[in-house]
Tab-separated table of C-alpha atoms and ligand atoms in Angstrom:
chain	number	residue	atom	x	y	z
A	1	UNK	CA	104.753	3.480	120.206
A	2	UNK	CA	108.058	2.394	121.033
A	3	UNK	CA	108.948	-1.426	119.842
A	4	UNK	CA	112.126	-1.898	121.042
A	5	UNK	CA	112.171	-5.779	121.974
A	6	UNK	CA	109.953	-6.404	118.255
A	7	UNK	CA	112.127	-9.359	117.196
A	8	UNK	CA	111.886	-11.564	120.258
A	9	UNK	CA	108.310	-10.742	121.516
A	10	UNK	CA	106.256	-13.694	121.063
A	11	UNK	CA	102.380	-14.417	121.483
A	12	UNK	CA	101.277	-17.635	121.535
A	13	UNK	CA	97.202	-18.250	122.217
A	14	UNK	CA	96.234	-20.794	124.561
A	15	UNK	CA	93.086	-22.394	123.465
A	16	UNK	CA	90.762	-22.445	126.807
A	17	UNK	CA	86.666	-23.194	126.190
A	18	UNK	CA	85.024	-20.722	127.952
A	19	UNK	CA	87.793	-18.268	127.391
A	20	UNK	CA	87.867	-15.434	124.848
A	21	UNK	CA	91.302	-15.181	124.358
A	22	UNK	CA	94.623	-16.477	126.233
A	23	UNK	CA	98.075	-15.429	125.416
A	24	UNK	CA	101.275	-16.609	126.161
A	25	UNK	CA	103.577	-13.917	126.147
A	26	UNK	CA	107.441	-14.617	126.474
A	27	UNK	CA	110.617	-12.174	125.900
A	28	UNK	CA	113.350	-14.341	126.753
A	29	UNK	CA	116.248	-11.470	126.139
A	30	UNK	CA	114.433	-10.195	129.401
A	31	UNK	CA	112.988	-12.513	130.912
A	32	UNK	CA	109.316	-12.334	130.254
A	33	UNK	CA	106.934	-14.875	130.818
A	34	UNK	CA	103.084	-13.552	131.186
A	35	UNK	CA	100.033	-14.554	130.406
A	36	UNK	CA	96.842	-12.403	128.820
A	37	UNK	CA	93.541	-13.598	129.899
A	38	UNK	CA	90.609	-12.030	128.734
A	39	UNK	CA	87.405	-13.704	129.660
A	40	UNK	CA	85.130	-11.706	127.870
A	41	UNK	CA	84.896	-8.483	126.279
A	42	UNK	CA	81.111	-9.152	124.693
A	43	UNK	CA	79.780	-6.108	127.291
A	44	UNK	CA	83.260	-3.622	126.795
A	45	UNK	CA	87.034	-3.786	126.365
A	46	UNK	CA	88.453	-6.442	129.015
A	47	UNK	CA	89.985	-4.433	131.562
A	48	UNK	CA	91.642	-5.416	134.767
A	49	UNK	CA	95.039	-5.966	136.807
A	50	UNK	CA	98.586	-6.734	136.292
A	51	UNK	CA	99.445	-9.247	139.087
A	52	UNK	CA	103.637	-9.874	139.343
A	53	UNK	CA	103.928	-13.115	141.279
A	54	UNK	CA	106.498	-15.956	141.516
A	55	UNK	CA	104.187	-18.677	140.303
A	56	UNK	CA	106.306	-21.789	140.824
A	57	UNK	CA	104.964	-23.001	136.689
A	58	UNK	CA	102.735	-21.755	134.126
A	59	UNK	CA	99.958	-24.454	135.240
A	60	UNK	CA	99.696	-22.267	138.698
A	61	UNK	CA	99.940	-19.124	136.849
A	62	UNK	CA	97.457	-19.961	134.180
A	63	UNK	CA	94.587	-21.225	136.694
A	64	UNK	CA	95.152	-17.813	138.762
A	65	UNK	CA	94.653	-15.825	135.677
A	66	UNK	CA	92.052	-17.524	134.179
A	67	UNK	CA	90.163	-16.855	137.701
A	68	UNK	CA	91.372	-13.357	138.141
A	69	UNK	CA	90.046	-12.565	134.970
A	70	UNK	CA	86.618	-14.498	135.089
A	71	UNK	CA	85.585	-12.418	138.198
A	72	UNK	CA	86.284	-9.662	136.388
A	73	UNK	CA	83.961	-9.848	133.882
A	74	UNK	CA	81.412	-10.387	136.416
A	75	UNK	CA	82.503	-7.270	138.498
A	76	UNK	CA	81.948	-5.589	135.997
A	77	UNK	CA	78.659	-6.524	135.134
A	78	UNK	CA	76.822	-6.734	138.124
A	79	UNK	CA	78.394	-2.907	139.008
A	80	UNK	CA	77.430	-2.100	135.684
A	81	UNK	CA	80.519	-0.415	134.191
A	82	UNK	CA	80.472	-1.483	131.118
A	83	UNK	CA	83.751	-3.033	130.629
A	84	UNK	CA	85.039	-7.111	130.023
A	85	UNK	CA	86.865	-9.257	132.056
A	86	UNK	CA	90.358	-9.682	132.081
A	87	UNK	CA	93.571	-9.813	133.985
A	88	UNK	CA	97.506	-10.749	133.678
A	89	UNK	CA	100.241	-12.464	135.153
A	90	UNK	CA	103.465	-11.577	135.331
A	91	UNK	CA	105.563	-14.650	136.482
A	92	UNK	CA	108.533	-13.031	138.450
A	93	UNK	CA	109.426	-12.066	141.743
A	94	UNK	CA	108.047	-8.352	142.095
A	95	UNK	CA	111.415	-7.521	144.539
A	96	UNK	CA	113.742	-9.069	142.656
A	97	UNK	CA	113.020	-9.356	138.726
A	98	UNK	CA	110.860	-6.293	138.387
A	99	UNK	CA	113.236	-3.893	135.574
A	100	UNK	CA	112.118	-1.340	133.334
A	101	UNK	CA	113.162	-3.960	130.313
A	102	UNK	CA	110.897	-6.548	131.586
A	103	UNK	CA	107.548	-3.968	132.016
A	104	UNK	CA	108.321	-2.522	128.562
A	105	UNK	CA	108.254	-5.669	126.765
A	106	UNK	CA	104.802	-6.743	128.624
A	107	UNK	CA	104.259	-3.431	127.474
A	108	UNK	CA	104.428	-4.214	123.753
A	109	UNK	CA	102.430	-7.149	123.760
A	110	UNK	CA	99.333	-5.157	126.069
A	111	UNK	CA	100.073	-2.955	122.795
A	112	UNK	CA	99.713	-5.219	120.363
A	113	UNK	CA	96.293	-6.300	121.433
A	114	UNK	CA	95.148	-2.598	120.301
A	115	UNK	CA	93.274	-1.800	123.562
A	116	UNK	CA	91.341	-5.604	123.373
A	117	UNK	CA	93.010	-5.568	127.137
A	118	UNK	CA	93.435	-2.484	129.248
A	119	UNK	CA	95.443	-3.168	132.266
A	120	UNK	CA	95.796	-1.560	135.873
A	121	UNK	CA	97.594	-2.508	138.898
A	122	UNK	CA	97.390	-5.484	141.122
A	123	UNK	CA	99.302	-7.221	143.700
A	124	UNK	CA	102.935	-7.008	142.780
A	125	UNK	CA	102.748	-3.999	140.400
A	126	UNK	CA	102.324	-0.126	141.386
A	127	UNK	CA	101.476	2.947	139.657
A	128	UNK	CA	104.831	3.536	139.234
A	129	UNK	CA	104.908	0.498	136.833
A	130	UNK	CA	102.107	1.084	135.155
A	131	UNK	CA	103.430	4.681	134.118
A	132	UNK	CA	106.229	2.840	132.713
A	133	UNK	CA	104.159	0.513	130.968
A	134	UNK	CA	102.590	3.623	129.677
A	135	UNK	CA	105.284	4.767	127.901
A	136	UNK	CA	104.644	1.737	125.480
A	137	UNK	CA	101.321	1.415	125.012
A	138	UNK	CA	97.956	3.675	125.498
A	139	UNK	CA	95.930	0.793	126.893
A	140	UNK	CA	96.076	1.915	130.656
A	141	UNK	CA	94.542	2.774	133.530
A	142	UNK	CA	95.386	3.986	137.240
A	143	UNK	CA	98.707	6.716	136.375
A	144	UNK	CA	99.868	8.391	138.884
A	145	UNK	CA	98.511	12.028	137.401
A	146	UNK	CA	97.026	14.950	138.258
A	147	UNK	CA	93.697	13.822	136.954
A	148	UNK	CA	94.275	10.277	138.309
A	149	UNK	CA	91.352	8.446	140.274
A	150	UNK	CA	94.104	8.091	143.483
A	151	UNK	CA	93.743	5.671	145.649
A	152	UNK	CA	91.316	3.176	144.652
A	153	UNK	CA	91.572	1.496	148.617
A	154	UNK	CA	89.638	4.837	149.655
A	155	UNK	CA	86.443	3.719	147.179
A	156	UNK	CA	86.526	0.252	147.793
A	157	UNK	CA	86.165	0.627	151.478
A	158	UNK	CA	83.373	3.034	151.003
A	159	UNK	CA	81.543	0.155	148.903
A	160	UNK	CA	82.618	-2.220	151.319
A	161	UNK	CA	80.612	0.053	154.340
A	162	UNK	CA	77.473	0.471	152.010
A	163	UNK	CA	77.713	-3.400	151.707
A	164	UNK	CA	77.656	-3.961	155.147
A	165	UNK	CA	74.975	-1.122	155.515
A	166	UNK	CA	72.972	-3.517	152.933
A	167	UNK	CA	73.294	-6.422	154.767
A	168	UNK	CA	72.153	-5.217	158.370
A	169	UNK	CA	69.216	-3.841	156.401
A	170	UNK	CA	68.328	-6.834	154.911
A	171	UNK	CA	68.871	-8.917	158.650
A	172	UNK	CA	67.305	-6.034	161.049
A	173	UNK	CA	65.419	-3.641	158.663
A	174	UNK	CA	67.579	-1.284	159.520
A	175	UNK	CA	70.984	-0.151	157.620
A	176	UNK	CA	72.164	1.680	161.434
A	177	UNK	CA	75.049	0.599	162.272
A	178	UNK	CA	74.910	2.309	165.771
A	179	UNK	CA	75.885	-0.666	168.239
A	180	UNK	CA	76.581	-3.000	165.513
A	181	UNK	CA	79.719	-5.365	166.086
A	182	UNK	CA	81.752	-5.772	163.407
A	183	UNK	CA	84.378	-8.136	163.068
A	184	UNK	CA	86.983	-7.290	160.576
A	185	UNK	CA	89.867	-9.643	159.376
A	186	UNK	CA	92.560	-7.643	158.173
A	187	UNK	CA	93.042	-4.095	158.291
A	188	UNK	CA	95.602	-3.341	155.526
A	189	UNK	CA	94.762	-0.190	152.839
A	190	UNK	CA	90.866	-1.182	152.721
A	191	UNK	CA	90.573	-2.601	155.896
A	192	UNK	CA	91.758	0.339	157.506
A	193	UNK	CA	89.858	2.959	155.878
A	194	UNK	CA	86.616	0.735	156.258
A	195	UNK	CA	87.273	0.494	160.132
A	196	UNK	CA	87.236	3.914	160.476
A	197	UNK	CA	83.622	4.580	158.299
A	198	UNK	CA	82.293	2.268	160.527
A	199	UNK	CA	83.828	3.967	163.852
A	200	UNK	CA	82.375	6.933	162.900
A	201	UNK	CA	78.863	5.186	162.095
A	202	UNK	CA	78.545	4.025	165.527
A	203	UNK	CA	79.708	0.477	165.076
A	204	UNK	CA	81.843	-1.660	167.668
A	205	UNK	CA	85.081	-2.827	166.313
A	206	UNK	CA	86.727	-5.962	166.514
A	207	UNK	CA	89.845	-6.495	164.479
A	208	UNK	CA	92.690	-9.138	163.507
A	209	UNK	CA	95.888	-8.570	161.504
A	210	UNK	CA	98.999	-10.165	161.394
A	211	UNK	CA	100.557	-7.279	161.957
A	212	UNK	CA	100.332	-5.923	165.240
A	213	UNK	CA	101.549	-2.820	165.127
A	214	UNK	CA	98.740	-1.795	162.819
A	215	UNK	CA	96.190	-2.941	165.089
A	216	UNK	CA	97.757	-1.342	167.982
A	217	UNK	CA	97.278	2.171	165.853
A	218	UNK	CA	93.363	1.313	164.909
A	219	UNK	CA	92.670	0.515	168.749
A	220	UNK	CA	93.856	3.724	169.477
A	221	UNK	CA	91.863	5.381	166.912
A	222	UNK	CA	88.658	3.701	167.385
A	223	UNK	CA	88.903	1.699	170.851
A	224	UNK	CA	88.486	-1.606	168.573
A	225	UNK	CA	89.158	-5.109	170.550
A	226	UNK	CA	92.050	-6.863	168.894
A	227	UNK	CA	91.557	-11.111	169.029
A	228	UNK	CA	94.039	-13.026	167.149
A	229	UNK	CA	93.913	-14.387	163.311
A	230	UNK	CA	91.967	-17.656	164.567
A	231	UNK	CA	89.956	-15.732	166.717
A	232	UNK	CA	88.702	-13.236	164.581
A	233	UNK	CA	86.796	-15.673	162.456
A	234	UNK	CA	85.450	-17.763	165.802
A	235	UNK	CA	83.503	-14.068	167.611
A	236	UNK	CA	80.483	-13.516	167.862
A	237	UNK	CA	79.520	-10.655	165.743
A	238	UNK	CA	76.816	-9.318	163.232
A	239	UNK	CA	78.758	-8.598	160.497
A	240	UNK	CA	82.145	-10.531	159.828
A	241	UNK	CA	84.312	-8.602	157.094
A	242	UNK	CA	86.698	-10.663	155.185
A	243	UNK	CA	89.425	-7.579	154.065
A	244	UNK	CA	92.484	-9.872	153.787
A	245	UNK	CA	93.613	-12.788	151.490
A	246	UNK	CA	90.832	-15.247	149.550
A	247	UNK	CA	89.379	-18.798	150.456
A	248	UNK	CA	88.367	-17.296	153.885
A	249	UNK	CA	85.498	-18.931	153.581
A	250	UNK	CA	85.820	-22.626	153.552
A	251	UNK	CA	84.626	-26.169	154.932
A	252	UNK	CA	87.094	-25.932	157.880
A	253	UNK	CA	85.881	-22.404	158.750
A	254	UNK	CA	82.432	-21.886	158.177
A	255	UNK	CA	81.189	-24.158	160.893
A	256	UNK	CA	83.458	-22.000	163.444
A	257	UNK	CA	81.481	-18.735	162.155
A	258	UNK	CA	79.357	-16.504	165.060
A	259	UNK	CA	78.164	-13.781	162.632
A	260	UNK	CA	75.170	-13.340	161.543
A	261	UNK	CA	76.202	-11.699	157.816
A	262	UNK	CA	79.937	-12.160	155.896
A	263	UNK	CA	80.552	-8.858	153.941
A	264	UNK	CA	83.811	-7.840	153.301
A	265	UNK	CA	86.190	-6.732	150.673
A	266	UNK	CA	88.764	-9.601	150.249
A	267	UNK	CA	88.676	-11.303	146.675
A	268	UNK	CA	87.618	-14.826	145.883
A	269	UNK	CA	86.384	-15.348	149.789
A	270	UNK	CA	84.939	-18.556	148.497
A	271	UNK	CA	87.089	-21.794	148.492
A	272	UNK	CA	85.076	-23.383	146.349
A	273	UNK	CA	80.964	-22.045	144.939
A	274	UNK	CA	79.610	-24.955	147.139
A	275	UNK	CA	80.791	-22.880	150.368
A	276	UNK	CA	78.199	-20.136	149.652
A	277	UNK	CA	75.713	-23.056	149.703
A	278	UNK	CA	76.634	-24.202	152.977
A	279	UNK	CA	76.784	-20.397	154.363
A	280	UNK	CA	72.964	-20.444	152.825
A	281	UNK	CA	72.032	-23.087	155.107
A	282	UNK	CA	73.520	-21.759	158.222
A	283	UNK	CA	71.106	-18.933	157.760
A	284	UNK	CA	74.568	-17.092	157.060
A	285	UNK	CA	73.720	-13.879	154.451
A	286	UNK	CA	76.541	-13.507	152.787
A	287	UNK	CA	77.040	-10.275	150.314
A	288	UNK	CA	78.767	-11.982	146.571
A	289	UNK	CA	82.451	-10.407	147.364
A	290	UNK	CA	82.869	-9.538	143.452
A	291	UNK	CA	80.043	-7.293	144.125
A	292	UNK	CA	80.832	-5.712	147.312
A	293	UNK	CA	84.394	-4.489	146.678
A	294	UNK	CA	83.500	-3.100	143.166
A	295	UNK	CA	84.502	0.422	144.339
A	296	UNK	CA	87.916	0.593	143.016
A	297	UNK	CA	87.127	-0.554	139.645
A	298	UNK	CA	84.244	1.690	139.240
A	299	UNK	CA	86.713	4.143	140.601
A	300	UNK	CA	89.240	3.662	138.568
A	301	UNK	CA	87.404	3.277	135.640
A	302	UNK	CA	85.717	6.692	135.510
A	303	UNK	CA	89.123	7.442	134.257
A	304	UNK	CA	88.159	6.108	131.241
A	305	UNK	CA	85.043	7.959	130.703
A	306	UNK	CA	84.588	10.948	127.522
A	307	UNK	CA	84.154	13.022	130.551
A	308	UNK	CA	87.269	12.330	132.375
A	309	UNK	CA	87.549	11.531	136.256
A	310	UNK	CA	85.100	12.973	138.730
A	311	UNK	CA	85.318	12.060	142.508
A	312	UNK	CA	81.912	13.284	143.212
A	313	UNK	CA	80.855	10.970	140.164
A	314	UNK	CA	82.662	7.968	141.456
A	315	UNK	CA	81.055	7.940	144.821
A	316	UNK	CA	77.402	7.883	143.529
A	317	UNK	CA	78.229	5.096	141.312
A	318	UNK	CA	79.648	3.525	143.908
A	319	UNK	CA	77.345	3.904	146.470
A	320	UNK	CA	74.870	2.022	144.610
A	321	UNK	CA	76.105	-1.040	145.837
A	322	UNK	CA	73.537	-0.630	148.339
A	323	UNK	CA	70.885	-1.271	146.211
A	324	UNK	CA	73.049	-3.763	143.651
A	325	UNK	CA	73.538	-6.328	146.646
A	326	UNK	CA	69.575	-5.928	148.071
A	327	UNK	CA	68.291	-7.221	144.706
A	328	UNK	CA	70.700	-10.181	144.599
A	329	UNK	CA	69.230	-10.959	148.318
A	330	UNK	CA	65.789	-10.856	147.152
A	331	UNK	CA	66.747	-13.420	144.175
A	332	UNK	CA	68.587	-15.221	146.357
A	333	UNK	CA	65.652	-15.243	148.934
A	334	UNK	CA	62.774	-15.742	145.912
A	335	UNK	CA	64.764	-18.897	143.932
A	336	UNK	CA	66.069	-20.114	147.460
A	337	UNK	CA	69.355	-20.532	146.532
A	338	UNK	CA	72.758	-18.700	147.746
A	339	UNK	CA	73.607	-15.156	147.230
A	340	UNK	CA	76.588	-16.314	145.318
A	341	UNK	CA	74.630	-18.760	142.646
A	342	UNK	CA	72.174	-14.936	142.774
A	343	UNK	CA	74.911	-13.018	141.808
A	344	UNK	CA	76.294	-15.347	138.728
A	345	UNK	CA	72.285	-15.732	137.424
A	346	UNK	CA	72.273	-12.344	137.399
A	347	UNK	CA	75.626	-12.091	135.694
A	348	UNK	CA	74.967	-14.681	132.825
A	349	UNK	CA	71.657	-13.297	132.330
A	350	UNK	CA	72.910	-9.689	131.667
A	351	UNK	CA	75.921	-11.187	129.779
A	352	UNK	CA	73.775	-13.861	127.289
A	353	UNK	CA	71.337	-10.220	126.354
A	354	UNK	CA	74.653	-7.752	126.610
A	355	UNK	CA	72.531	-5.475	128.857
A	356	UNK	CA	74.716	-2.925	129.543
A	357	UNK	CA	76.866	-3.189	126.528
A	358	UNK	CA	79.747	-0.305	125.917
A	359	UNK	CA	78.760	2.351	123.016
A	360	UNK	CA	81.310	4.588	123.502
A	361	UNK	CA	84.966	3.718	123.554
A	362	UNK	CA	87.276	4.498	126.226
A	363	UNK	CA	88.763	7.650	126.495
A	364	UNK	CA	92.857	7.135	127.291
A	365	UNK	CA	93.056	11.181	128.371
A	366	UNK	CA	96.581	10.330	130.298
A	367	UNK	CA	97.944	9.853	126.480
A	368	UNK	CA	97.534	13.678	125.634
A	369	UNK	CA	98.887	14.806	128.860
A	370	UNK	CA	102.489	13.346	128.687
B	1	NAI	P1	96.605	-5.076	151.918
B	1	NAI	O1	97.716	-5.973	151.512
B	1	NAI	O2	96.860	-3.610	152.047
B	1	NAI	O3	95.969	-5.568	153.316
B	1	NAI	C1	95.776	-6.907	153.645
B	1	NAI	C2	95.955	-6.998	155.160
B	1	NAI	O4	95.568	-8.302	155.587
B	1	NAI	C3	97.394	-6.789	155.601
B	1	NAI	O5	97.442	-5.828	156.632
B	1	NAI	C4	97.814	-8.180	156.101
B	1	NAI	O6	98.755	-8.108	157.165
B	1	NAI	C5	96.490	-8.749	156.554
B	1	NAI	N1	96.423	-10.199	156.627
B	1	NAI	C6	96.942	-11.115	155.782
B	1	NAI	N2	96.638	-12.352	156.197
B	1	NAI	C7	95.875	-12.213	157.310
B	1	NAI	C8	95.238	-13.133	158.189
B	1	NAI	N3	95.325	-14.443	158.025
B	1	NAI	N4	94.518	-12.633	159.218
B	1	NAI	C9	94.432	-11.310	159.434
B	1	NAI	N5	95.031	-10.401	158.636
B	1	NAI	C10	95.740	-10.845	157.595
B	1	NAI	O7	95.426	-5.363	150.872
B	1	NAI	P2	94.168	-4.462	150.531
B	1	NAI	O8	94.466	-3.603	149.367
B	1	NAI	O9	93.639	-3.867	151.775
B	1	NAI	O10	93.152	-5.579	150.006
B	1	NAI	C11	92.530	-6.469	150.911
B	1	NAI	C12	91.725	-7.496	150.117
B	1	NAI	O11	90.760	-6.826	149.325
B	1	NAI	C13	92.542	-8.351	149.151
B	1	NAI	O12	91.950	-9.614	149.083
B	1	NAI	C14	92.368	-7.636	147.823
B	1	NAI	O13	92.528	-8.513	146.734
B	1	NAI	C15	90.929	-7.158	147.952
B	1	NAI	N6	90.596	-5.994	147.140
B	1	NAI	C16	91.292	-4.825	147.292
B	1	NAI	C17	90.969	-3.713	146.528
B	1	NAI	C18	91.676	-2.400	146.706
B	1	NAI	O14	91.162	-1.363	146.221
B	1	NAI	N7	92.813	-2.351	147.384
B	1	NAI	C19	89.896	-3.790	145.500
B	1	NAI	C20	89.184	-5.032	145.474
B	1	NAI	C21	89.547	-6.098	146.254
């Protein structure tokens, strides 16, 4: 592999408890300044994002990794792929400071870890990148390829319907989602796809984006009511679907909340772990969000696998989501405690006895077709 900016790559480890590894990476002949999280790689190799963002300082940018990363591992174990948690964090502006220089040197330090971290996409960085990143180092996942996963929205919507599917069972006994409302915040590449499963499953829509235009075109499609970003959160619905930005779910908003169940695909919904406690008490079921929009890993992930990617493959893994969130309700409903406090039990428990620990080692089958 390529090693172009050797002399002025550094990695420094930051010393976190609770944290496997941390490292500092910096390339200052291009600008670099990332940090490598990985949480823990006791079940599998830590895989997980590449987020480019303009952190303001390292403090912000550390804390966001460190987070990113420790959901990881535990969307990994309660889906039961088999992989670690980890994530990084690019500090740049993803429109302005994104060059080929900058990826290849992140490149060479993802490299240097010798596949401890194997790194996708994320907010900020594309496929595109990543094939660029590829050029440096093996340890990816996600190319743009003819035996790519695609689209890993696509799967994580279809998780996000069997979620919801799992929740009105648990409520009403009954998975149907004929007559259902459904109140979904944000209909961006998940969003959209999941409003149109549920269309097609019977359910009525109600929707909220910031952009309008986009919820002018779902109306259209599926006859959805459109209610504003404040509103959205405030109707009366059974299922509300969180599908846009994290820390939906909050002191201020939770006592505004109509629905009966909170299932949606949006990451860290939770402000804080204490919200999911106050949901509890509301009578509010709300399905763990780390388990719910597993899809795209699992998707993406298959990749990975001796066998190579399989769509057909893909979807039954991920369709058993179903059945992943109704036993954290029934823990949550035996220990009486919150689904969230369910899921990370559940999490710890299969992480202290490494059930579902990795025997076989990835397969990197994009290397042998450049
Ligand atoms: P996206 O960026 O395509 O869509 C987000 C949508 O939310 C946009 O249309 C945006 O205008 C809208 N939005 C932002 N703030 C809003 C607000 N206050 N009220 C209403 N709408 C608002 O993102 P994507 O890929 O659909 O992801 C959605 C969420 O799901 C994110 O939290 C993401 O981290 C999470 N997620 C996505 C996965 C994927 O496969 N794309 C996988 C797992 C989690």
């Amino acid at each position: 592999m390529a090693q172009a900016c050797e002399k002025t790559l550094t990695l420094e480890e930051i010393s976190v408890p609770g944290y496997e590894k941390i490292i500092r990476v910096l390339n200052m002949d291009v600008g670099l300044h990332a940090i490598i999280c990985i949480h823990s790689s006791v079940i599998g190799p830590a895989l997980g994002g590449i987020r480019i963002y303009p952190y303001l300082n390292e403090e912000m940018a550390l804390k966001d990794v460190m987070r990113l990363a420790k959901a990881m591992t535990y969307k990994s174990l309660l889906s039961e792929c088999s992989w670690g948690g980890g994530k990084a964090v690019i500090i740049a502006d993803p429109k302005e400071d994104k060059k080929k220089e900058l990826l290849s040197a992140f490149a060479e330090a993802v490299d240097q870890l010798k596949g401890e971290y194997i790194c996708a996409e994320d907010v900020g960085c594309s496929p595109e990148d990543v094939l660029i990143i590829s050029k440096t180092t093996p340890y990816v996942v996600g190319l743009p390829h003819k035996k790519s996963s695609g689209n890993p929205a696509v799967f994580t919507a279809w998780g996000t319907f069997r979620g919801i599917q799992s929740a009105l069972k648990k409520i009403y006994d009954s998975s149907d989602l004929e007559g259902r409302k459904i109140a979904i915040q944000g209909i961006g590449a998940v969003g959209f796809e999941l409003a149109k499963l549920l269309f097609w499953a019977g359910a009525h829509l109600i929707i909220s984006d910031l952009d309008q235009k986009k919820c002018l075109e779902l109306q259209q499609l599926t006859g959805a009511v459109i209610l504003s970003t404040e509103e959205i959160l405030k109707t009366k619905c059974d299922v509300l679907a969180p599908c846009a930005m994290g820390g939906v779910l909050n002191s201020c908003t939770i006592p505004l909340l109509r629905c009966l169940a909170v299932a949606g695909c949006a990451n860290n919904q939770l402000l804080n772990d204490s919200d999911a406690d106050e949901l509890a008490s509301r009578g509010i079921l709300y399905s763990p969000d780390f388990i719910i929009n597993a899809g795209g890993l699992i998707n993406v992930s298959l990749e990975l696998e001796a066998e190579g990617y399989c769509p057909i493959r893909a979807r039954n893994r991920v369709n058993r989501i179903y059945d992943q969130l109704m036993v954290i309700y029934d823990i949550a409903e035996q220990n009486r405690f919150s689904t969230h406090k369910a899921a990370l039990s559940l999490g710890d428990y299969r992480l202290k006895y490494q059930i579902g620990k990795r025997i076989e080692p990835p397969y990197f089958h994009h290397a042998s077709l450049s």
